GROMACS .gro file of C-alpha atoms in nm:
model
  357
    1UNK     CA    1  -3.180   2.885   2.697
    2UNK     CA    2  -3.393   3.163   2.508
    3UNK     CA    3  -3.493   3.336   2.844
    4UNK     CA    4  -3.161   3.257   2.984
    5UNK     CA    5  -3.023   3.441   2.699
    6UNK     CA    6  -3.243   3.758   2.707
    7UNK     CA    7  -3.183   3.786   3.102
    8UNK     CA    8  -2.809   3.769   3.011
    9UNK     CA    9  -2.828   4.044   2.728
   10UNK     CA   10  -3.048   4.282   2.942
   11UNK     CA   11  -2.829   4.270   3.245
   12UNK     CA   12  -2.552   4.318   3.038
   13UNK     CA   13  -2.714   4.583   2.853
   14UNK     CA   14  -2.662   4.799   3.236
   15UNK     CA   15  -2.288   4.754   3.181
   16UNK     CA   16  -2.217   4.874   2.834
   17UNK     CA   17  -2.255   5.266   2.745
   18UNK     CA   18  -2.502   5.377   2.455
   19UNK     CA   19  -2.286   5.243   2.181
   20UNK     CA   20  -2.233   4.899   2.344
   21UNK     CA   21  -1.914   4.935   2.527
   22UNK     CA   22  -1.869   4.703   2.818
   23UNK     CA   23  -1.792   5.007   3.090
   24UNK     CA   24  -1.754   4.724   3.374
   25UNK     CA   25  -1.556   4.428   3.248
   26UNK     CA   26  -1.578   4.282   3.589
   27UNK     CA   27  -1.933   4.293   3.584
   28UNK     CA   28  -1.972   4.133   3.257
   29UNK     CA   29  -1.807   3.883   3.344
   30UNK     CA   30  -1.976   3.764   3.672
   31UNK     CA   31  -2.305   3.788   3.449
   32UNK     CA   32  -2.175   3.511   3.233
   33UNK     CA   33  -2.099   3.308   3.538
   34UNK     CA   34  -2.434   3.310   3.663
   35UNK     CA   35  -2.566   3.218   3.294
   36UNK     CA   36  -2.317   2.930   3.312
   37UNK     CA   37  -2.437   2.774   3.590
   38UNK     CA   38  -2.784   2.808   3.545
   39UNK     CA   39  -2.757   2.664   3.207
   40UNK     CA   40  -2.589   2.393   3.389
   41UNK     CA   41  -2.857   2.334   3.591
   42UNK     CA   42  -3.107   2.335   3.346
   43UNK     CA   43  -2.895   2.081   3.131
   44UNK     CA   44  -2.897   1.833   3.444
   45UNK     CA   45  -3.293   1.885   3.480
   46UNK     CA   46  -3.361   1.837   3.147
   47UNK     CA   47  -3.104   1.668   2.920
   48UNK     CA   48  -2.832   1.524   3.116
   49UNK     CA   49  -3.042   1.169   3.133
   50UNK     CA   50  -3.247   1.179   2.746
   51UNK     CA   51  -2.965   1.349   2.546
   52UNK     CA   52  -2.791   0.955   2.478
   53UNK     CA   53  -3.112   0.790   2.427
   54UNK     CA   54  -3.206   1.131   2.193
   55UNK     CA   55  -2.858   1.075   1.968
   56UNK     CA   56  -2.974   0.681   1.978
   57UNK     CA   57  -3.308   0.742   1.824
   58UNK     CA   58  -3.152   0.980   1.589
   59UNK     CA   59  -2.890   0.761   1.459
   60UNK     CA   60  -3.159   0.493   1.441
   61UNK     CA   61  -3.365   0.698   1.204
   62UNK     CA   62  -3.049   0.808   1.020
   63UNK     CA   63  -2.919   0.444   0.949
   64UNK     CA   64  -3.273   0.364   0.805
   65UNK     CA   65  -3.257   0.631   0.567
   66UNK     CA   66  -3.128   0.628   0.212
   67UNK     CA   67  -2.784   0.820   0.186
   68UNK     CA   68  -2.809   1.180   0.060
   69UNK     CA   69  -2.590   1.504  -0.022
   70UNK     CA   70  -2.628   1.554   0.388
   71UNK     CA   71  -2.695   1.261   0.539
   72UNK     CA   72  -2.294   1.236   0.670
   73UNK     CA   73  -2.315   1.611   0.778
   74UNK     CA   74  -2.548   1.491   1.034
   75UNK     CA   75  -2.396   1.236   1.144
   76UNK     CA   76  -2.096   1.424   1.203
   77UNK     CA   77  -2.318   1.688   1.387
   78UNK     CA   78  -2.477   1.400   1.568
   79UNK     CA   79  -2.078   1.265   1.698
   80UNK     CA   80  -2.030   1.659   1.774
   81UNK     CA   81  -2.324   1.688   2.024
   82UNK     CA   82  -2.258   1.347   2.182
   83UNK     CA   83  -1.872   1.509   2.218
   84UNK     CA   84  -2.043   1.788   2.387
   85UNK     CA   85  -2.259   1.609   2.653
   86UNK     CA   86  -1.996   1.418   2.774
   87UNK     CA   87  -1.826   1.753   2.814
   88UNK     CA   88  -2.067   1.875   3.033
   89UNK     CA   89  -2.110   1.615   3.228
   90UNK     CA   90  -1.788   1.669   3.352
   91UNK     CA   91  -1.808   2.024   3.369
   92UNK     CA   92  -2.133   1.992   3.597
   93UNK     CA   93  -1.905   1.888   3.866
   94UNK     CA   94  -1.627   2.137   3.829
   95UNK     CA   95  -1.845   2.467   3.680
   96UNK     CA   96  -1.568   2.512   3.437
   97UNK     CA   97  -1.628   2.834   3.171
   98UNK     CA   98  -1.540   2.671   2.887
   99UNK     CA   99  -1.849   2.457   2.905
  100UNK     CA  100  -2.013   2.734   2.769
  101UNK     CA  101  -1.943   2.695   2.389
  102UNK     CA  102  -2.098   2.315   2.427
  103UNK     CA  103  -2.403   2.399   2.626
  104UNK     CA  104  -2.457   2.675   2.330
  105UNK     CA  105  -2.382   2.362   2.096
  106UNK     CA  106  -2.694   2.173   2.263
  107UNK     CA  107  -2.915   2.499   2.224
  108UNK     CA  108  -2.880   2.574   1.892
  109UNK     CA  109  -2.829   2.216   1.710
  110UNK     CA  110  -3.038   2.011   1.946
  111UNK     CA  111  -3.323   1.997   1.714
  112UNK     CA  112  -3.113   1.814   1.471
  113UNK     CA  113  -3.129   1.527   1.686
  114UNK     CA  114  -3.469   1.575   1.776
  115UNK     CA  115  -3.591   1.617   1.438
  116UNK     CA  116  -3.407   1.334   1.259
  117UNK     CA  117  -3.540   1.087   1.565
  118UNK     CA  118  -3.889   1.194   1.488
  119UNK     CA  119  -3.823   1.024   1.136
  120UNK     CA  120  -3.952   0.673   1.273
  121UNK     CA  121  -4.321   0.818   1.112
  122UNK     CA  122  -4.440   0.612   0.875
  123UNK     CA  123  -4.622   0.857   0.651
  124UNK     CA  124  -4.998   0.803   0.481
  125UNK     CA  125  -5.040   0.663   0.109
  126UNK     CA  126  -5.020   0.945  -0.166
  127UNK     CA  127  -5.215   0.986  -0.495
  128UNK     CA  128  -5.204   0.721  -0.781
  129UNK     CA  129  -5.077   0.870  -1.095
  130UNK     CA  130  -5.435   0.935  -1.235
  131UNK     CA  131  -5.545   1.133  -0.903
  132UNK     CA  132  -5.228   1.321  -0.916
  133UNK     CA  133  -5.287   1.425  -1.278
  134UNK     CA  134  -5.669   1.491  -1.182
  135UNK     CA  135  -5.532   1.748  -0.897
  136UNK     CA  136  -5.256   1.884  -1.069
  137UNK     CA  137  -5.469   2.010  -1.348
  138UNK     CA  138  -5.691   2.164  -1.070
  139UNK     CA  139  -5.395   2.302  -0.896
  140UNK     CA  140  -5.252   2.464  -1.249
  141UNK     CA  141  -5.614   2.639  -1.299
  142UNK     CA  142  -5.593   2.778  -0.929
  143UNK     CA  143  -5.282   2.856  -0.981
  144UNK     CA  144  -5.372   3.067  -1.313
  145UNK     CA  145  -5.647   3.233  -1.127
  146UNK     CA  146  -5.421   3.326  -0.828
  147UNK     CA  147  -5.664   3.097  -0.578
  148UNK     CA  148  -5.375   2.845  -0.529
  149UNK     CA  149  -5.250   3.012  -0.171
  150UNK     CA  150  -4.920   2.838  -0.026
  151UNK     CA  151  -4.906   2.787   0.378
  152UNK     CA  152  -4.543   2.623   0.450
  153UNK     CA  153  -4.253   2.417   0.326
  154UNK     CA  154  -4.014   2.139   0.400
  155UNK     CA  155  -3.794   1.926   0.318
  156UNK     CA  156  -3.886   1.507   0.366
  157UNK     CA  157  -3.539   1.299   0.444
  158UNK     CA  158  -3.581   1.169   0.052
  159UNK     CA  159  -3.459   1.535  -0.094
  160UNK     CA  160  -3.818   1.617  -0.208
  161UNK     CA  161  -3.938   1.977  -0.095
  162UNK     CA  162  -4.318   1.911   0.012
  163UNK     CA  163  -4.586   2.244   0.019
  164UNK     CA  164  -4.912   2.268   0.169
  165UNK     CA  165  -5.104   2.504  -0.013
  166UNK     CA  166  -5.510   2.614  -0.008
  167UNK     CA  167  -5.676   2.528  -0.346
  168UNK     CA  168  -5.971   2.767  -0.388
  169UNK     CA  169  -6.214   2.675  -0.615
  170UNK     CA  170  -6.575   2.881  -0.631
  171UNK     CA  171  -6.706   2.878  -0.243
  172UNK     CA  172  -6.471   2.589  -0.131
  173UNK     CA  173  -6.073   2.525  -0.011
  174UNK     CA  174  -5.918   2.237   0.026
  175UNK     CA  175  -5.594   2.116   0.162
  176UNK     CA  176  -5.287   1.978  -0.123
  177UNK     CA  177  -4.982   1.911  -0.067
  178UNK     CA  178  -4.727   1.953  -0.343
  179UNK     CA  179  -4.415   1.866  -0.437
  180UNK     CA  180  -4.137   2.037  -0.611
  181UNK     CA  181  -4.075   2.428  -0.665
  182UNK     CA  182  -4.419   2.585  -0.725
  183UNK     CA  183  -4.320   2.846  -0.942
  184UNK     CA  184  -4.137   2.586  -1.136
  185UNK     CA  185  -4.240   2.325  -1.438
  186UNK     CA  186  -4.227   1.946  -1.282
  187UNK     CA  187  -4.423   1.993  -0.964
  188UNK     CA  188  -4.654   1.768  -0.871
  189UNK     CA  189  -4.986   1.724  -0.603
  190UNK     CA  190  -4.927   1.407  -0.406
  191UNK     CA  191  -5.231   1.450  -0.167
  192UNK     CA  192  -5.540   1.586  -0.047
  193UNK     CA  193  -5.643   1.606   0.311
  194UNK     CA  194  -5.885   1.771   0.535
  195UNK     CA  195  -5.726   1.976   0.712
  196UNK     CA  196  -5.358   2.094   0.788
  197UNK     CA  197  -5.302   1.890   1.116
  198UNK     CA  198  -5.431   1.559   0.920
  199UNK     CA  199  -5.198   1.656   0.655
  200UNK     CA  200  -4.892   1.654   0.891
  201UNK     CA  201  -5.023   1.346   1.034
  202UNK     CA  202  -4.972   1.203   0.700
  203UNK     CA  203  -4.717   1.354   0.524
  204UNK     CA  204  -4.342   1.288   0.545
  205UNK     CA  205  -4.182   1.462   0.864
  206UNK     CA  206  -3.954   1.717   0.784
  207UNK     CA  207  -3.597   1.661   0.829
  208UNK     CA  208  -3.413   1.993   0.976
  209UNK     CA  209  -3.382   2.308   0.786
  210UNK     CA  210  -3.023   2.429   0.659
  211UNK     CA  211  -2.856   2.754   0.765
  212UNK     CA  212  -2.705   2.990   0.488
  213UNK     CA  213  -2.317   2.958   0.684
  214UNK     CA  214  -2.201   2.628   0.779
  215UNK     CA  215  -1.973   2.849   1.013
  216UNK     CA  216  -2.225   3.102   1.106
  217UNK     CA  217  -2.209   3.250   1.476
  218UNK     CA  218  -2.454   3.073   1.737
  219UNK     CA  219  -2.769   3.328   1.880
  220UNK     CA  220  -2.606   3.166   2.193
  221UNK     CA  221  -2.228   3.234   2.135
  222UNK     CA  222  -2.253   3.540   1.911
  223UNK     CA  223  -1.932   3.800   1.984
  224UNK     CA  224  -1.969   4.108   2.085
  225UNK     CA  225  -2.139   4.365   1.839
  226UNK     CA  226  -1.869   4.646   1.714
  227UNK     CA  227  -1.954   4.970   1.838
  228UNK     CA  228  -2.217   5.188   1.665
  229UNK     CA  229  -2.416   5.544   1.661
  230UNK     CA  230  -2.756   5.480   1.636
  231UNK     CA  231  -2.960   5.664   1.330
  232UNK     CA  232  -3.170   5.818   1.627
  233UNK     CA  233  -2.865   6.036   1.815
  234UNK     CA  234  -2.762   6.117   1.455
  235UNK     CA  235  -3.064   6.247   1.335
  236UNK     CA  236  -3.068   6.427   1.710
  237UNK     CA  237  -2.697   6.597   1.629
  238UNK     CA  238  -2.871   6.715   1.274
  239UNK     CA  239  -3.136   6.872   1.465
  240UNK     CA  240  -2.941   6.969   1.746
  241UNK     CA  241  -2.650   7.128   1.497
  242UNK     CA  242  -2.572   7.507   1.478
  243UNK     CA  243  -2.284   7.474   1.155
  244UNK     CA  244  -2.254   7.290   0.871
  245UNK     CA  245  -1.985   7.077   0.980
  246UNK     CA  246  -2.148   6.920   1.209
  247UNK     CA  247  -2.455   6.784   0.989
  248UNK     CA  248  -2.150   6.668   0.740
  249UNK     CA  249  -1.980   6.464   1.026
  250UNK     CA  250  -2.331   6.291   1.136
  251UNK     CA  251  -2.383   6.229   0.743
  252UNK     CA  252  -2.047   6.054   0.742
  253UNK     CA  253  -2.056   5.868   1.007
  254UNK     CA  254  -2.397   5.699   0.844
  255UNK     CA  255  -2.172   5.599   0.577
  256UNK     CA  256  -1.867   5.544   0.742
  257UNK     CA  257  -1.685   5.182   0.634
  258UNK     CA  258  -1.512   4.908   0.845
  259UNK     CA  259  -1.594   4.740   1.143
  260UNK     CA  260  -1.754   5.061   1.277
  261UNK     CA  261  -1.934   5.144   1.010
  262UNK     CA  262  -2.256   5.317   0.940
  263UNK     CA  263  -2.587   5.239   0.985
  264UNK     CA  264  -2.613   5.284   0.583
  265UNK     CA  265  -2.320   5.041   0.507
  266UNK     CA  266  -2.457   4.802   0.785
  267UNK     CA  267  -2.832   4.788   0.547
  268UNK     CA  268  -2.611   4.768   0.246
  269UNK     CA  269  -2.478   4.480   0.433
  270UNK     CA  270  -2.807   4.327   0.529
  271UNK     CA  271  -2.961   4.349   0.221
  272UNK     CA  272  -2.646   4.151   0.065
  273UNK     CA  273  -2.708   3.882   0.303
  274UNK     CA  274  -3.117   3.840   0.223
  275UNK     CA  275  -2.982   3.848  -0.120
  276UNK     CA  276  -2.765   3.574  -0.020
  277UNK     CA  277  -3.039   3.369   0.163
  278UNK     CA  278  -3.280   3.420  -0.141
  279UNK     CA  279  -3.006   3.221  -0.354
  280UNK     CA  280  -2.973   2.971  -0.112
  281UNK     CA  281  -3.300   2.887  -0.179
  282UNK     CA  282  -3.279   2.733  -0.477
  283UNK     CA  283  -3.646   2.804  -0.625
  284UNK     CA  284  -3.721   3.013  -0.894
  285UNK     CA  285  -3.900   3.305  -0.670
  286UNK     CA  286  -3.581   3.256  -0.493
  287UNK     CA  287  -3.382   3.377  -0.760
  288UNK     CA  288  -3.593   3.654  -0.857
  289UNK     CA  289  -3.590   3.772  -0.496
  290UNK     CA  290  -3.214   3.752  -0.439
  291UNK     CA  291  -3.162   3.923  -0.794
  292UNK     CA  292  -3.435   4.206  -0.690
  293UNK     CA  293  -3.253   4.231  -0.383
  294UNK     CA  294  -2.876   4.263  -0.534
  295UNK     CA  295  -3.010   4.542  -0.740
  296UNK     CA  296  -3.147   4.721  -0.433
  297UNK     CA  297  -2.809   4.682  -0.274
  298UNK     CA  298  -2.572   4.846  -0.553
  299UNK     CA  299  -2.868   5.126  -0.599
  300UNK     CA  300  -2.785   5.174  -0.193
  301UNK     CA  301  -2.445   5.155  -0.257
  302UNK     CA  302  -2.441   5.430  -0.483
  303UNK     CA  303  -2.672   5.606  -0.253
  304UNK     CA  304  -2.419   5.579   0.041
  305UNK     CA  305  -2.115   5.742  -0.190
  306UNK     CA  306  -2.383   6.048  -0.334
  307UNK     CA  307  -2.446   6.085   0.059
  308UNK     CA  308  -2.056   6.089   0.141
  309UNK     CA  309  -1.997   6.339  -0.156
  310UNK     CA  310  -2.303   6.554  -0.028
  311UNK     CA  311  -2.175   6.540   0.305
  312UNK     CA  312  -1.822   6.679   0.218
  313UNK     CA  313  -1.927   6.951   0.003
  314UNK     CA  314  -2.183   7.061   0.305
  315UNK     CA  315  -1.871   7.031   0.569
  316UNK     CA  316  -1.638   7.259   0.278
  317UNK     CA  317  -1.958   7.524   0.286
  318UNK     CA  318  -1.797   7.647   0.690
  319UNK     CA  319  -2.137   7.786   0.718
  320UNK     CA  320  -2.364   7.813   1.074
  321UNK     CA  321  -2.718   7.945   1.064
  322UNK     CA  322  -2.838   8.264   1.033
  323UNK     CA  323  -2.893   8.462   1.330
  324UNK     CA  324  -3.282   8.515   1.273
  325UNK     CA  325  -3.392   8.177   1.311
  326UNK     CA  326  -3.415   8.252   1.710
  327UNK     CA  327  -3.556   7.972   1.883
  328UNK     CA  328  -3.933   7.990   2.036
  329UNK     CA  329  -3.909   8.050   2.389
  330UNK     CA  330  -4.132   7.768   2.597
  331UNK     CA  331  -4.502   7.817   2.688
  332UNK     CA  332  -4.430   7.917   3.030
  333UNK     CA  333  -4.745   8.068   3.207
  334UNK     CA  334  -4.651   8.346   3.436
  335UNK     CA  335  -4.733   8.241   3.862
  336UNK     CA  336  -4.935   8.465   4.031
  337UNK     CA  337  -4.780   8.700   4.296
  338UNK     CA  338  -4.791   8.589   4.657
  339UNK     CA  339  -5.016   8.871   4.772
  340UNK     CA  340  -5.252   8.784   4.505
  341UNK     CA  341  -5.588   8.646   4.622
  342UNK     CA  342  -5.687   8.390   4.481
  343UNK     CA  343  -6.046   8.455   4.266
  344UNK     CA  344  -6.276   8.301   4.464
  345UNK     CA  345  -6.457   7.938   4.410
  346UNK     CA  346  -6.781   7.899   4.217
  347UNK     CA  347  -7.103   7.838   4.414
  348UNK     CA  348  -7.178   7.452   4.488
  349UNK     CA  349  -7.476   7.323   4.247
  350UNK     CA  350  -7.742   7.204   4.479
  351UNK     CA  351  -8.071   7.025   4.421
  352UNK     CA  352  -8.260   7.368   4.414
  353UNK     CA  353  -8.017   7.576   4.161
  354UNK     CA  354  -8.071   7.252   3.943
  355UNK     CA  355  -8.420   7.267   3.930
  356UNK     CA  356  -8.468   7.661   3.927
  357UNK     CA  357  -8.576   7.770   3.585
   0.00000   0.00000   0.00000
């Protein structure tokens, strides 16, 4: 579905003028078609027979598990994608477009099921109390000494957040895992193991990662992007510009508001949502990162109106450049006339010019 979704994008890139207006609605559409049915296809090749024995497994693992905060979210997501299969099964016979939205459904939440039915693993034993203590205190001095080096996270299906990290002491590094927020008091080391594959072998599996929206658009479904100038062509019109007006409108139109705004307001807007995801962390560097980041947005924010003011004192100037700043004419090297001879060629180097003294 990720190819199938870049060959879609690219051929409907042809349609769409430089500011991503479909030109050929017709077009469009028939380019969706064809990424319906082969998605179809695809579906029947791969899914259409393990998709009910996937949810089974899944719902297996989830009935096994002890309740928590999300364990009915899945299930409901679980109910949603066996909704959805049956849906397509019956739109495999009639190509129907509105099975679109459910074979999207499959692409993006299908690792739900397959992650929750890969919670059958029975993990390895972890540390007694006294080892943990032992390794914790280790961990703390590493950690002091900045030679405690984190490789990834995840969540286990019992809440806990699990890290592998590197401990570095002197000439050697071992493998931990931890759990808790590592830039938080109360975490813990709950292993040690040779290697990272060995420690996936043993640890708890993850269960799958959240999103920041529960109603957040699909990479497969997304809607169509609003119109926008890209910084490039309005850096070209600055350079490109004979009057003063004309730098002010390019300057506004990097600020401008609304669904077609700016390029500005669009990286105010990004930076409020990595702001957002840093909260949604809920870790202390988390926090720090999402606060570091909210400050960056307002100090863009007042950026973007200083830019807006600038811009609309330099459009109330009604000035155009001074007449002396004449463009350099191109290198152009003059052709020789037609009756010209040409000079002519230099003598061949032969064995005896090479070895004449």
């Amino acid at each position: 579905m990720a190819h199938l979704d870049r060959e879609t994008e690219t051929a409907l890139d042809a349609v769409r003028d430089r500011h991503g207006r479909t030109l050929r609605p017709q077009e469009a559409a028939a380019i969706r078609t064809r990424r319906t049915r082969s998605a179809l296809d695809g579906y029947r090749l791969d899914l259409a027979e393990s998709a009910v024995p996937l949810l089974k497994a899944a719902r297996s693992a989830l009935d096994a598990m002890q309740p928590t905060a999300h364990t009915q979210a899945w299930r409901d997501m679980l109910d949603s994608l066996a909704t959805s299969h049956l849906e397509i099964l019956r739109a495999a016979e009639h190509e129907t477009q509105t099975v679109w939205p459910h074979l999207a459904h499959w692409a993006e939440n299908g690792a739900i099921a397959a992650y929750l039915a890969d919670l059958h693993h029975q993990p390895g034993p972890e540390f007694t109390p006294e080892e943990a203590r032992e390794w914790k205190d280790r961990a703390q001095l590493a950690q002091s000494q900045g030679a405690l080096d984190l490789i990834e996270s995840w969540y286990a299906a019992d809440g806990r957040r699990i890290t592998l990290a590197y401990l570095v002491e002197e000439d050697t590094s071992e493998v931990v895992a931890l759990t808790g927020d590592p830039n938080a008091p109360g975490w813990s080391v709950i292993g040690r193991y040779d290697n990272e594959y060995v420690a996936g072998k043993a640890l708890p599996r993850p269960v799958p990662p959240g999103v920041l929206r529960a109603e957040g658009s699909s990479r497969f479904d997304r809607p169509d992007m609003a119109e926008e100038i890209p910084v490039q062509e309005l850096l070209r019109d600055v350079t490109e510009a004979h009057c003063a007006g004309d730098v002010s409108e390019a300057l506004l139109h990097a600020t401008d508001q609304g669904r077609d705004c700016g390029p500005m307001t669009r990286l105010h807007q990004l930076l409020n949502e990595a702001a957002m995801f840093s909260h949604a962390l809920e870790s202390v560097q988390g926090q720090r990162l999402g606060a570091r980041l909210d400050s960056l947005g307002r100090q863009l924010e007042f950026l973007a109106r200083e830019v807006q003011d600038a811009a609309h004192d330099l459009g109330a100037t009604v000035a155009v450049l001074p007449p002396h700043r004449i463009p350099k004419p191109p290198r152009i090297r003059p052709r020789p006339a037609l009756e010209t001879t040409p000079p002519p060629a230099p003598p061949k180097r032969t064995t005896a010019t090479a070895r004449r003294p």
